[in-house]
Amino acid sequence: MKYLIQKFGGTSVGTAQRIKDLVHLTVNRDPKIVVLSAMSGTTNALVGICEQLYKRDMAAAATQIAALREGYDKVISELFTTPEFLTKGKQLLDNHFNHIQSFTLDMFTVNEEKAILAQGELLSTALFHFYLEECGIASVLLPALNFMRLDEREEPDMNYIRKHLNKELELHTNSIFFITQGYICRNTYGEIDNLKRGGSDYTASILGAAIDASEIQIWTDIDGMHNNDPRVVSKTHPIHELSFDEAAELAYFGAKILHPTCILPAKKANIPVRLKNTMDPKAAGTLIANILTSEGVKAIAAKDGITAITVKSDRMLLAHGFLRAVFEIFERHKTSIDMITTSEVAVSLTIDNAQHLKHILEEINEIAHVEVDENQTIICVVGQLPKNKSGLGFKVLEALKDIPLRMVSYGGSSNNISVLVGSEYKTTALKALNRGLFNYN
Ligand code: ASP
Ligand code: MG
């Protein structure tokens, strides 16, 4: 049997009404696993509660827990109509909030934090499951903590997941409608863990790969990936088809709609990913698959918060091994490099995580001269870029002719041309490219 995976993000389960609306998007005769995020705002609220608990500010923690509980009481009263399910809903909240409350008593460590962060997805899935039950619709709630597991490298343990997910499914051979939690998992020691913020997309992709799903659908509030950032430029259009490589570039370089980690498991297992809009379910959305898409530029994306580092040394001239020495410093500090450009005596590179910058710079300073520019933005043009045709590079640079470019990267892959600009030029750059590459004014 082939399952469909349908993942709904926080806003798609953000109110009682939105939870009710899921029924007509999920209930049909296709065998499926529905993956839910926490209701929007919940994970942030839980993070806030944990911050207070770390500080041992019990009064502040209690106030925030009470406020969150109040919100859920309202959800229950709007979601259920029968006394039986109103009581069931209240018991559910009592259980989860008593559990959260219990951490205000003892020591607070990262393990307790992870147990608290797991409550959001446990709540949203249980609420949807109860709502279906109240409507007389059969569904099975699969506890993600029984099969989602990370290995010792903190990567999904695909063999374990496949085996234990199938075991769970086999307990319910008469069912075709399953619901489970996104984001939460266990680590290699069996402790509660998570796939990091926004990780529910990743859950969907991992599950799809584990059971060889027919398709992985990611439902959000926009009709697929757009050719440019709709928050910045006034005219955009959804992209109907993307290859996995194009989607990976876009997701990584700022298209907020899909978490970048989500692409890899689906790509490896060759399972199509479809981005759909809960507000407009009939809209085609975006299909991401192992396909050769048409030639040309598909989209522009931007990633802020970039730090550019230029390493300059006369020793680089005609020498070998210099780049390795530089890159090793970043490796030692577990900092990944995104963009690179070189000249004969210098190399410029960018990082998006400046946590270890101070130590990195100290070490580079021992072998070379180094300069740093903060507040940079990578603007990335993605598509199938023709190798043997001229003109595209020119078009990109022509569109950006009035903007100072800090770095230009062309030819690293046939899917991406990137430029680095000061973040103050981001809006102008996205608008100029929308005009130059898509003729949108
Ligand atoms: N609830 C988690 C978060 O807000 C995971 C997710 O929504 O994907 O980060
Ligand atoms: Mg989310």
Short mmCIF file of C-alpha atoms and ligand atoms in Angstrom, two decimals, residues 7-11 37-38 40 43 121 197-201, ligand 2:
data_model
loop_
_atom_site.label_atom_id
_atom_site.label_comp_id
_atom_site.label_asym_id
_atom_site.label_seq_id
_atom_site.Cartn_x
_atom_site.Cartn_y
_atom_site.Cartn_z
CA LYS A 7 2.06 17.93 6.60
CA PHE A 8 0.25 20.98 7.98
CA GLY A 9 2.22 23.82 9.52
CA GLY A 10 1.45 25.87 12.62
CA THR A 11 -0.94 28.36 10.99
CA SER A 37 3.10 21.11 13.69
CA ALA A 38 2.17 22.70 16.97
CA SER A 40 1.14 28.63 15.69
CA THR A 43 6.47 26.45 20.28
CA GLU A 121 2.87 18.79 18.65
CA ARG A 197 12.79 24.75 14.80
CA GLY A 198 10.67 24.34 11.71
CA GLY A 199 11.50 20.63 11.73
CA SER A 200 8.00 19.32 10.93
CA ASP A 201 8.73 19.55 7.20
MG MG B 2 6.36 25.73 11.42
#
